[in-house]
Short mmCIF file of C-alpha atoms in Angstrom, two decimals:
data_model
loop_
_atom_site.label_atom_id
_atom_site.label_comp_id
_atom_site.label_asym_id
_atom_site.label_seq_id
_atom_site.Cartn_x
_atom_site.Cartn_y
_atom_site.Cartn_z
CA MET O 1 136.96 80.53 116.65
CA GLU O 2 136.63 81.57 113.03
CA THR O 3 137.66 85.14 113.72
CA ASN O 4 140.60 83.97 115.79
CA ARG O 5 141.78 81.73 113.02
CA ALA O 6 141.76 84.61 110.63
CA ASN O 7 144.31 86.19 112.92
CA MET O 8 146.86 83.50 112.69
CA THR O 9 146.33 82.12 109.25
CA GLN O 10 145.26 84.50 106.61
CA THR O 11 141.66 83.85 105.75
CA GLY O 12 141.20 81.21 103.13
CA ILE O 13 144.38 79.15 103.53
CA PHE O 14 142.65 76.11 104.91
CA GLU O 15 139.61 76.56 102.73
CA ASP O 16 141.86 76.46 99.67
CA LEU O 17 143.55 73.33 100.93
CA GLN O 18 140.23 71.65 101.58
CA ARG O 19 139.10 72.47 98.07
CA LYS O 20 142.25 70.90 96.62
CA ILE O 21 141.80 67.77 98.74
CA ASP O 22 138.15 67.51 97.70
CA GLU O 23 139.09 67.77 94.03
CA ASP O 24 141.50 64.86 94.46
CA THR O 25 138.90 62.86 96.36
CA ALA O 26 136.42 63.33 93.51
CA VAL O 27 139.01 62.01 91.05
CA LYS O 28 139.75 59.04 93.30
CA ASP O 29 136.03 58.24 93.55
CA GLN O 30 135.67 58.31 89.79
CA LEU O 31 138.73 56.11 89.30
CA ARG O 32 137.62 53.68 91.97
CA ASP O 33 134.38 52.91 90.17
CA ILE O 34 136.21 52.04 86.96
CA VAL O 35 138.91 50.07 88.76
CA GLN O 36 136.23 48.05 90.51
CA SER O 37 134.67 47.15 87.20
CA ILE O 38 138.07 45.96 85.91
CA GLU O 39 138.39 43.90 89.05
CA LYS O 40 134.96 42.36 88.59
CA HIS O 41 135.61 41.40 84.96
CA ASP O 42 138.99 39.98 85.85
CA ARG O 43 137.56 37.82 88.58
CA THR O 44 135.27 36.25 85.96
CA THR O 45 138.16 35.81 83.52
CA GLN O 46 140.21 34.11 86.21
CA SER O 47 137.43 31.76 87.14
CA ILE O 48 137.02 30.78 83.48
CA LEU O 49 140.76 30.27 82.99
CA SER O 50 140.99 28.16 86.14
CA ARG O 51 138.95 25.52 84.33
CA SER O 52 142.14 24.79 82.38
CA HIS O 53 143.35 22.81 85.41
CA SER O 54 140.59 20.27 84.91
CA THR O 55 140.21 20.41 81.13
CA PRO O 56 142.35 18.31 78.76
CA SER O 57 144.23 20.39 76.16
CA SER O 58 142.14 18.94 73.36
CA GLU O 59 138.95 20.35 74.90
CA LEU O 60 140.37 23.69 75.93
CA GLN O 61 138.99 25.70 73.00
CA PRO O 62 135.62 26.66 74.58
CA VAL O 63 137.39 27.73 77.78
CA ILE O 64 139.75 29.94 75.81
CA GLN O 65 136.92 31.46 73.81
CA ALA O 66 134.97 32.30 76.94
CA ALA O 67 138.07 33.85 78.50
CA GLU O 68 138.79 35.87 75.35
CA ALA O 69 135.27 37.26 75.36
CA ASN O 70 135.62 38.30 78.96
CA ILE O 71 139.06 39.81 78.43
CA GLN O 72 137.43 42.05 75.83
CA GLN O 73 135.20 43.36 78.64
CA GLU O 74 138.27 44.03 80.76
CA VAL O 75 139.95 45.82 77.90
CA LYS O 76 136.90 48.03 77.49
CA ALA O 77 137.04 48.97 81.19
CA ILE O 78 140.78 49.59 80.91
CA GLY O 79 139.99 51.92 78.02
CA GLN O 80 137.69 53.92 80.28
CA LEU O 81 140.32 54.01 83.01
CA SER O 82 142.92 55.14 80.51
CA GLU O 83 140.70 57.95 79.32
CA VAL O 84 139.94 59.29 82.81
CA ALA O 85 143.36 58.63 84.34
CA SER O 86 145.21 60.33 81.48
CA LYS O 87 143.68 63.65 82.53
CA TYR O 88 145.74 63.57 85.74
CA PRO O 89 149.39 62.95 86.57
CA TYR O 90 149.86 59.20 86.07
CA TYR O 91 151.86 58.48 89.19
CA LYS O 92 149.65 60.56 91.44
CA PHE O 93 146.90 57.96 91.40
CA ASN O 94 148.51 54.82 89.97
CA TYR O 95 148.38 53.07 93.34
CA ALA O 96 144.62 52.95 92.77
CA TRP O 97 144.85 50.64 89.75
CA SER O 98 148.32 49.09 89.67
CA ARG O 99 147.13 45.85 91.27
CA GLN O 100 144.20 45.48 88.89
CA MET O 101 146.40 46.20 85.86
CA GLN O 102 148.75 43.45 87.03
CA ASP O 103 145.84 41.04 87.33
CA ALA O 104 144.47 41.95 83.91
CA CYS O 105 147.95 41.54 82.44
CA PHE O 106 148.23 38.12 84.09
CA SER O 107 144.89 37.03 82.58
CA ILE O 108 146.11 38.04 79.13
CA LEU O 109 149.45 36.25 79.59
CA LEU O 110 147.75 33.07 80.80
CA CYS O 111 145.11 33.11 78.09
CA GLY O 112 147.90 33.62 75.55
CA TYR O 113 149.96 30.78 77.00
CA LEU O 114 146.99 28.46 76.63
CA GLY O 115 146.78 29.45 72.95
CA GLY O 116 144.17 32.18 73.14
CA LEU O 117 144.20 35.76 71.84
CA GLY O 118 145.85 34.65 68.61
CA LYS O 119 148.77 32.96 70.39
CA GLY O 120 147.87 29.50 69.05
CA GLN O 121 149.65 30.03 65.74
CA THR O 122 153.03 31.12 67.09
CA ASN O 123 155.96 29.22 68.60
CA ASP O 124 156.56 31.58 71.51
CA PRO O 125 153.84 31.18 74.14
CA LEU O 126 154.65 34.48 75.86
CA PHE O 127 153.18 37.86 74.95
CA LYS O 128 155.81 40.56 75.03
CA ILE O 129 154.98 43.70 76.99
CA GLU O 130 154.30 45.57 73.75
CA GLN O 131 151.84 42.87 72.66
CA VAL O 132 150.01 43.07 75.99
CA GLY O 133 149.85 46.82 75.45
CA GLU O 134 148.32 46.27 72.00
CA ILE O 135 145.71 43.92 73.41
CA MET O 136 144.87 46.38 76.18
CA ALA O 137 145.05 49.26 73.69
CA VAL O 138 147.26 51.28 76.02
CA PRO O 139 150.88 52.42 75.68
CA VAL O 140 153.60 50.60 77.65
CA ASN O 141 156.48 51.99 79.71
CA LEU O 142 155.67 55.55 78.75
CA LYS O 143 158.54 57.97 79.33
CA ASP O 144 158.10 60.97 77.10
CA ARG O 145 154.63 62.07 78.16
CA ASP O 146 152.37 61.81 81.17
CA ALA O 147 149.46 59.53 80.30
CA PHE O 148 148.00 56.19 81.28
CA HIS O 149 150.14 53.14 80.45
CA LEU O 150 151.21 49.65 81.47
CA THR O 151 154.45 49.70 83.46
CA ILE O 152 157.33 47.24 83.26
CA GLU O 153 156.84 46.39 86.93
CA GLU O 154 153.19 45.52 86.37
CA TYR O 155 154.12 43.29 83.43
CA LEU O 156 156.89 41.53 85.35
CA LEU O 157 154.71 40.95 88.40
CA ALA O 158 152.05 39.46 86.12
CA LEU O 159 154.75 37.25 84.64
CA VAL O 160 155.60 35.94 88.13
CA SER O 161 151.91 35.14 88.62
CA LEU O 162 151.93 33.30 85.28
CA ILE O 163 154.86 31.15 86.41
CA GLU O 164 153.13 30.30 89.68
CA GLU O 165 149.98 29.33 87.82
CA LEU O 166 151.88 27.21 85.30
CA ALA O 167 153.68 25.30 88.05
CA ARG O 168 150.26 24.29 89.29
CA LEU O 169 149.10 23.51 85.76
CA ALA O 170 152.12 21.22 85.23
CA ARG O 171 151.03 18.93 88.05
CA ASN O 172 147.39 19.01 87.05
CA SER O 173 148.25 18.20 83.44
CA VAL O 174 149.80 14.96 84.63
CA THR O 175 146.60 14.15 86.49
CA LEU O 176 144.73 14.71 83.23
CA GLY O 177 147.09 12.32 81.47
CA ASP O 178 148.90 15.05 79.53
CA TYR O 179 152.61 14.27 79.86
CA ARG O 180 153.79 16.67 77.18
CA ARG O 181 152.71 19.90 78.80
CA PRO O 182 154.90 19.67 81.97
CA LEU O 183 157.88 19.44 79.65
CA GLU O 184 156.80 22.56 77.75
CA ILE O 185 156.09 24.40 80.96
CA SER O 186 159.45 23.41 82.41
CA ARG O 187 161.26 24.77 79.38
CA PHE O 188 159.22 27.96 79.42
CA ILE O 189 159.69 28.67 83.12
CA LYS O 190 163.45 28.13 82.79
CA ASP O 191 163.59 30.62 79.94
CA VAL O 192 161.72 33.23 81.92
CA HIS O 193 163.76 32.49 85.04
CA ALA O 194 166.94 33.10 83.03
CA GLY O 195 165.50 36.49 82.14
CA PHE O 196 164.69 37.42 85.71
CA GLN O 197 168.20 36.45 86.77
CA ILE O 198 169.79 39.23 84.75
CA LEU O 199 167.69 41.92 86.43
CA ASN O 200 169.27 44.02 89.19
CA LEU O 201 166.38 44.02 91.58
CA LYS O 202 166.20 46.18 94.67
CA ASN O 203 164.49 45.21 97.86
CA ASP O 204 160.95 45.74 96.62
CA THR O 205 157.81 43.78 95.76
CA LEU O 206 159.23 42.61 92.45
CA ARG O 207 162.31 41.25 94.22
CA LYS O 208 160.27 39.44 96.83
CA ARG O 209 157.91 37.89 94.34
CA SER O 210 160.55 36.94 91.79
CA ASP O 211 162.56 35.21 94.54
CA GLY O 212 159.89 32.51 94.43
CA ILE O 213 160.48 31.68 90.74
CA LYS O 214 163.37 29.31 91.48
CA TYR O 215 161.09 27.16 93.65
CA ARG O 216 158.55 26.99 90.83
CA VAL O 217 161.33 25.93 88.45
CA LYS O 218 162.19 23.16 90.87
CA ASP O 219 158.54 22.15 91.35
CA VAL O 220 158.11 21.63 87.62
CA GLU O 221 161.47 19.90 87.28
CA ASP O 222 160.30 17.45 89.93
CA VAL O 223 157.21 16.70 87.87
CA VAL O 224 159.30 16.13 84.75
CA TYR O 225 161.69 13.96 86.76
CA ASP O 226 158.82 11.85 88.07
CA LEU O 227 157.58 11.35 84.51
CA SER O 228 160.98 10.52 83.05
CA LEU O 229 161.71 8.05 85.85
CA ARG O 230 158.61 6.13 84.87
CA GLY O 231 159.23 6.39 81.16
CA LEU O 232 156.13 8.53 80.69
CA LEU O 233 157.71 11.42 78.79
CA PRO O 234 156.47 11.59 75.19
CA LYS O 235 159.06 10.48 72.64
CA GLU O 236 159.77 12.92 69.84
CA MET B 1 166.24 16.50 77.45
CA ALA B 2 168.62 17.31 74.62
CA SER B 3 166.01 16.51 72.00
CA GLU B 4 163.87 19.52 73.00
CA GLU B 5 166.57 21.92 71.85
CA ALA B 6 166.43 20.57 68.35
CA SER B 7 163.15 22.22 67.40
CA GLY B 8 164.90 24.69 65.11
CA THR B 9 164.45 27.81 67.24
CA ALA B 10 167.24 29.68 68.98
CA PRO B 11 168.79 28.06 72.06
CA SER B 12 165.98 28.29 74.53
CA THR B 13 167.67 30.19 77.37
CA SER B 14 168.27 33.24 75.21
CA LEU B 15 164.70 33.45 74.00
CA TYR B 16 163.62 36.20 76.40
CA LEU B 17 166.99 37.75 77.11
CA PRO B 18 166.60 40.69 74.73
CA SER B 19 163.34 41.67 76.45
CA PHE B 20 164.89 41.31 79.86
CA GLU B 21 167.97 43.26 78.88
CA TYR B 22 165.65 46.09 77.98
CA PHE B 23 163.81 45.70 81.29
CA ARG B 24 167.11 45.70 83.14
CA SER B 25 168.29 48.94 81.64
CA GLU B 26 164.92 50.60 82.29
CA LEU B 27 164.77 49.36 85.88
CA ASP B 28 168.39 50.35 86.52
CA GLU B 29 167.66 53.84 85.30
CA HIS B 30 164.64 53.97 87.59
CA HIS B 31 166.51 52.68 90.65
CA ASP B 32 169.46 55.02 90.09
CA ARG B 33 167.16 57.99 89.82
CA ARG B 34 165.21 56.85 92.85
CA GLU B 35 168.37 56.53 94.93
CA ARG B 36 169.65 59.94 93.86
CA ILE B 37 166.38 61.45 95.00
CA ILE B 38 166.34 59.57 98.30
CA LYS B 39 169.89 60.74 99.02
CA ALA B 40 169.08 64.35 98.20
CA SER B 41 165.93 64.15 100.29
CA ARG B 42 167.93 62.89 103.28
CA ASP B 43 170.48 65.68 102.95
CA ILE B 44 167.69 68.24 102.66
CA THR B 45 166.05 66.78 105.77
CA ALA B 46 169.31 66.90 107.73
CA ALA B 47 170.02 70.52 106.74
CA SER B 48 166.43 71.53 107.53
CA LYS B 49 166.69 69.97 110.97
CA LYS B 50 169.81 72.03 111.60
CA ILE B 51 167.96 75.18 110.56
CA ILE B 52 165.16 74.36 112.96
CA PHE B 53 167.70 73.70 115.69
CA THR B 54 169.26 77.12 115.17
CA LEU B 55 165.83 78.75 115.10
CA HIS B 56 165.18 77.38 118.57
CA ARG B 57 167.88 79.71 119.86
CA VAL B 58 165.59 82.62 118.98
CA ARG B 59 163.99 84.07 122.09
CA GLN B 60 161.58 86.54 120.57
CA LEU B 61 158.42 86.07 118.64
CA GLN B 62 157.31 88.41 115.86
CA ALA B 63 160.70 90.03 115.44
CA PRO B 64 163.34 89.87 112.72
CA LEU B 65 165.79 86.99 113.19
CA PRO B 66 169.04 87.85 115.00
CA GLN B 67 172.04 88.20 112.69
CA ASN B 68 173.83 85.18 114.16
CA VAL B 69 170.86 82.96 113.36
CA ILE B 70 170.65 84.23 109.78
CA LYS B 71 174.40 83.79 109.34
CA GLY B 72 174.41 80.38 110.98
CA ASN B 73 171.65 79.07 108.76
CA ALA B 74 172.94 80.44 105.45
CA GLN B 75 175.12 77.37 104.85
CA TYR B 76 172.19 75.02 105.40
CA TYR B 77 169.96 76.92 103.01
CA GLU B 78 172.78 76.67 100.52
CA THR B 79 172.98 72.89 101.02
CA ILE B 80 169.23 72.58 100.56
CA SER B 81 169.30 74.67 97.42
CA LYS B 82 172.16 72.60 96.01
CA GLN B 83 170.42 69.32 96.77
CA PHE B 84 167.13 70.43 95.25
CA ALA B 85 168.97 71.59 92.15
CA SER B 86 170.77 68.25 91.89
CA VAL B 87 167.52 66.31 91.51
CA SER B 88 165.14 68.83 89.98
CA ALA B 89 165.74 67.40 86.51
CA ASP B 90 164.78 63.96 87.86
CA LEU B 91 161.48 65.28 89.13
CA GLN B 92 159.90 66.72 86.01
CA GLY B 93 156.83 65.72 84.03
CA LEU B 94 155.85 62.10 84.50
CA ASN B 95 158.50 61.68 87.19
CA ALA B 96 157.26 64.50 89.40
CA HIS B 97 154.72 62.22 91.00
CA ARG B 98 156.60 58.99 90.39
CA TYR B 99 159.17 59.89 93.03
CA ALA B 100 156.89 62.03 95.16
CA ARG B 101 157.25 59.70 98.11
CA GLN B 102 161.04 59.76 97.86
CA ILE B 103 161.39 63.55 97.86
CA SER B 104 158.44 64.08 100.19
CA GLY B 105 160.51 63.74 103.39
CA GLY B 106 162.89 66.48 102.33
CA CYS B 107 160.10 68.77 101.12
CA GLN B 108 158.16 68.40 104.35
CA GLU B 109 161.16 69.03 106.55
CA TYR B 110 162.23 72.01 104.49
CA PHE B 111 158.76 73.48 104.64
CA GLU B 112 158.64 72.79 108.36
CA ALA B 113 161.78 74.89 108.77
CA ALA B 114 160.57 77.61 106.42
CA SER B 115 157.14 77.89 108.01
CA PHE B 116 158.63 77.86 111.53
CA GLU B 117 160.94 80.69 110.54
CA HIS B 118 158.04 82.53 108.94
CA TYR B 119 155.96 82.10 112.07
CA LEU B 120 158.76 83.27 114.37
CA THR B 121 159.22 86.46 112.42
CA ASN B 122 155.61 87.20 111.35
CA ALA B 123 153.36 85.17 113.67
CA ARG B 124 151.62 83.97 110.52
CA ILE B 125 151.25 80.74 108.64
CA LEU B 126 153.17 80.71 105.39
CA PRO B 127 150.46 80.26 102.73
CA TYR B 128 150.74 77.41 100.26
CA ASP B 129 151.33 79.58 97.19
CA GLU B 130 154.17 81.48 98.85
CA ALA B 131 155.72 78.29 100.18
CA ALA B 132 155.52 76.63 96.76
CA ALA B 133 157.12 79.70 95.17
CA GLN B 134 159.92 79.57 97.76
CA VAL B 135 160.62 75.91 97.04
CA LYS B 136 160.62 76.61 93.32
CA LYS B 137 163.15 79.41 93.83
CA LEU B 138 165.56 77.04 95.59
CA ASP B 139 166.39 75.71 92.15
CA ALA B 140 166.60 79.12 90.54
CA GLU B 141 168.56 78.01 87.51
CA GLY B 142 166.73 74.75 86.92
CA PRO B 143 163.12 73.80 86.32
CA GLY B 144 162.35 73.86 90.04
CA ILE B 145 160.58 71.43 92.31
CA GLU B 146 156.88 71.42 93.04
CA LEU B 147 155.92 71.54 96.71
CA SER B 148 152.86 69.31 96.84
CA MET B 149 149.77 70.32 98.74
CA GLU B 150 150.17 67.10 100.71
CA ASP B 151 153.71 67.91 101.83
CA TYR B 152 152.59 71.41 102.73
CA ILE B 153 149.88 70.11 105.05
CA LEU B 154 152.10 67.43 106.57
CA GLY B 155 154.79 70.08 107.10
CA ILE B 156 152.31 72.23 109.00
CA TYR B 157 151.51 69.29 111.24
CA ASP B 158 155.21 68.90 112.00
CA MET B 159 155.58 72.61 112.57
CA THR B 160 153.21 72.45 115.55
CA GLY B 161 155.89 70.35 117.27
CA GLU B 162 158.38 73.18 116.81
CA LEU B 163 155.87 75.72 118.11
CA MET B 164 155.48 73.53 121.18
CA LYS B 165 159.23 73.38 121.83
CA PHE B 166 159.53 77.11 121.32
CA ALA B 167 156.62 77.77 123.70
CA ILE B 168 158.01 75.51 126.43
CA THR B 169 161.47 77.08 126.27
CA PHE B 170 159.98 80.57 126.23
CA MET B 171 157.78 79.81 129.22
CA ALA B 172 160.71 78.40 131.17
CA THR B 173 162.77 81.53 130.69
CA ASN B 174 160.02 84.18 130.80
CA GLN B 175 157.38 82.61 133.06
CA ALA B 176 154.76 83.53 130.46
CA LEU B 177 153.43 82.51 127.09
CA PRO B 178 154.81 84.35 124.08
CA ALA B 179 152.24 87.08 123.38
CA ILE B 180 151.39 88.25 119.90
CA SER B 181 150.21 91.70 119.05
CA SER B 182 148.05 91.94 116.04
CA PRO B 183 145.14 94.13 115.13
CA ALA B 184 142.17 91.91 114.43
CA GLU B 185 140.55 92.24 111.06
CA GLY B 186 137.67 94.27 112.44
CA GLY B 187 140.10 96.76 113.94
CA ASN B 188 139.88 95.53 117.55
CA VAL B 189 142.99 94.23 119.23
CA SER B 190 142.69 90.48 119.75
CA GLN B 191 144.06 88.51 122.67
CA ARG B 192 146.49 86.31 120.84
CA ASN B 193 149.36 84.30 122.19
CA LEU B 194 151.26 81.27 121.00
CA LEU B 195 148.85 78.87 122.66
CA THR B 196 145.72 80.43 121.16
CA ASP B 197 147.45 80.22 117.79
CA MET B 198 148.28 76.56 118.34
CA ARG B 199 144.69 75.87 119.29
CA ASP B 200 143.48 77.67 116.19
CA LEU B 201 145.86 75.67 114.09
CA ARG B 202 144.72 72.48 115.77
CA SER B 203 141.08 73.22 115.07
CA ALA B 204 141.86 74.20 111.47
CA LEU B 205 143.81 70.99 110.92
CA GLU B 206 141.18 68.88 112.60
CA SER B 207 138.45 70.32 110.43
CA LEU B 208 140.36 69.36 107.27
CA ASP B 209 138.88 66.26 105.71
CA ALA B 210 141.86 64.44 104.18
CA GLY B 211 139.67 61.98 102.27
CA TYR B 212 141.19 58.53 101.84
CA GLY B 213 144.34 57.03 100.39
CA PRO B 214 148.01 57.22 101.44
CA PHE B 215 147.84 60.93 102.26
CA ALA B 216 144.92 60.45 104.68
CA LYS B 217 146.94 57.77 106.49
CA ASP B 218 149.92 60.10 106.86
CA VAL B 219 147.62 62.80 108.20
CA ASP B 220 146.15 60.42 110.77
CA LYS B 221 149.60 59.59 112.11
CA LYS B 222 150.67 63.22 112.38
CA ALA B 223 147.38 64.35 113.89
CA ASP B 224 148.05 62.47 117.14
CA VAL B 225 151.47 64.05 117.51
CA MET B 226 150.03 67.47 116.75
CA ARG B 227 147.33 67.11 119.43
CA ALA B 228 149.93 65.94 121.93
CA SER B 229 152.01 69.05 121.17
CA VAL B 230 149.12 71.39 121.92
CA GLU B 231 148.41 69.53 125.12
CA LYS B 232 152.02 69.77 126.25
CA VAL B 233 151.83 73.54 126.03
CA GLU B 234 148.48 73.52 127.83
CA LYS B 235 149.99 71.40 130.61
CA ALA B 236 152.99 73.68 130.84
CA LEU B 237 150.68 76.70 131.10
CA TYR B 238 148.68 74.93 133.78
CA GLY B 239 151.88 74.30 135.71
CA LEU B 240 152.90 77.91 135.29
CA THR B 241 149.52 79.14 136.51
CA VAL B 242 149.23 76.83 139.51
CA ARG B 243 152.78 76.51 140.72
CA GLY B 244 154.63 79.02 138.59
CA ALA B 245 155.59 81.31 141.43
CA GLU B 246 157.14 78.47 143.37
CA ARG B 247 159.52 77.47 140.61
CA PRO B 248 163.07 78.75 140.45
CA LYS B 249 163.72 80.87 137.37
CA GLY B 250 164.88 78.82 134.39
CA TRP B 251 163.22 75.62 135.50
CA MET B 252 161.93 73.57 132.58
CA PRO B 253 158.80 71.47 132.69
CA ASP B 254 159.45 67.84 131.88
CA VAL B 255 158.23 67.56 128.32
CA GLU B 256 160.74 64.97 127.20
CA ALA B 257 158.72 62.12 128.67
CA GLY B 258 156.35 62.05 125.73
CA ARG B 259 158.97 62.29 123.03
CA ALA B 260 158.56 58.73 121.84
CA LEU B 261 155.27 59.86 120.32
CA GLU B 262 156.98 62.21 117.95
CA VAL B 263 157.26 61.25 114.35
CA GLU B 264 159.84 63.31 112.58
CA GLY B 265 160.63 63.40 108.86
#
């Protein structure tokens, strides 16, 4: 068989191809290990942050501190990923980590919204994409060179996750007796929704996921309505 | 609700608009580029299919193409070259891989045509380096487009379908498989024909380990079609051997029945 093959395809063609495939597979293996460690750290961060649903705002500080510490672990793993991934064309392998970068971005946005990562002192509860990039210590929306970065799509998808999480938090805040937070969340989600509405989205994941934002806006409005009907909204 | 607006900051709905305006312009640029590339890729695919169609009028293996085929295909090569040139600037640097999936269809179909033509005239597989150089030359004045190793392999898979069609037509008109004369590397003359070549190709492709990821999935899909193509020629040869003499000249075996299996471009 081998000698026959040499007749049709010059010797070495398929061997060369196999070598190229194997090189890519080795890169994918290496990336997968790092991506898995990001995933593992993020799962812990998420489980810490989910305690916010059952913790009154006044006692949130320890939760935030624990989440911050764990986000530092994530950032370290992202640093490793950035170092390895930057050796190869970014978009060749980005499918391998895009989901995990979204999740890590979501953790940072949520932790920031709750007042962590230095967000407590500012008026605006939302980290801009550049600020998320600074926290992750990676560039964002890179255009002029081919290296690891956080993309706009990843940031926006994380923002949709944040809205979904906050809609849940609005209801749970009421259960905890916090009637101020649903109002803040309502205002915040409307602001972000207004932003999403000016985007020209194509029929892709971002479109599908951002379509759900309007229902979250309504969910939180319903909570605020319920509170106002009963005279429970805080007076300012 | 009006009291919330009085906190001294800007009216709340405009708070994130500057960020989102930036996102919008970036995403618009991305979508526009993406659509340009998809459109070019479709045109390249269509022109490549026409080239392949013309090549199926060739009745001889291992011979220079007839003038009418060369002339007929010139316009399609020109279209392909023009389309590649129109998007080559969009496919440089960071963006080369970003839109790989969008241009991939066109690249594969073009390479399918080019490798089929190469096989018809030389009875050889067009090696990757030569194919990549050919694709690069299609945008002679621009930066050129990279033919990826993935598209090359997927194009070869597709090419086996063309070899099958060529073999079936040839067998129907000549009552024999297209033979290939080539001195083996040791100096002996080997017994090659189109079917032995297809089997060699099949075994070479099957022994490739595509790893995992999107490319491996594409390979899996094409592998079934490729195997079916080889088997169609084997069935046709079986028919020719067993009943060949009973058939009227020009009779074509029914190979259309399995066409639904085919995955093109």
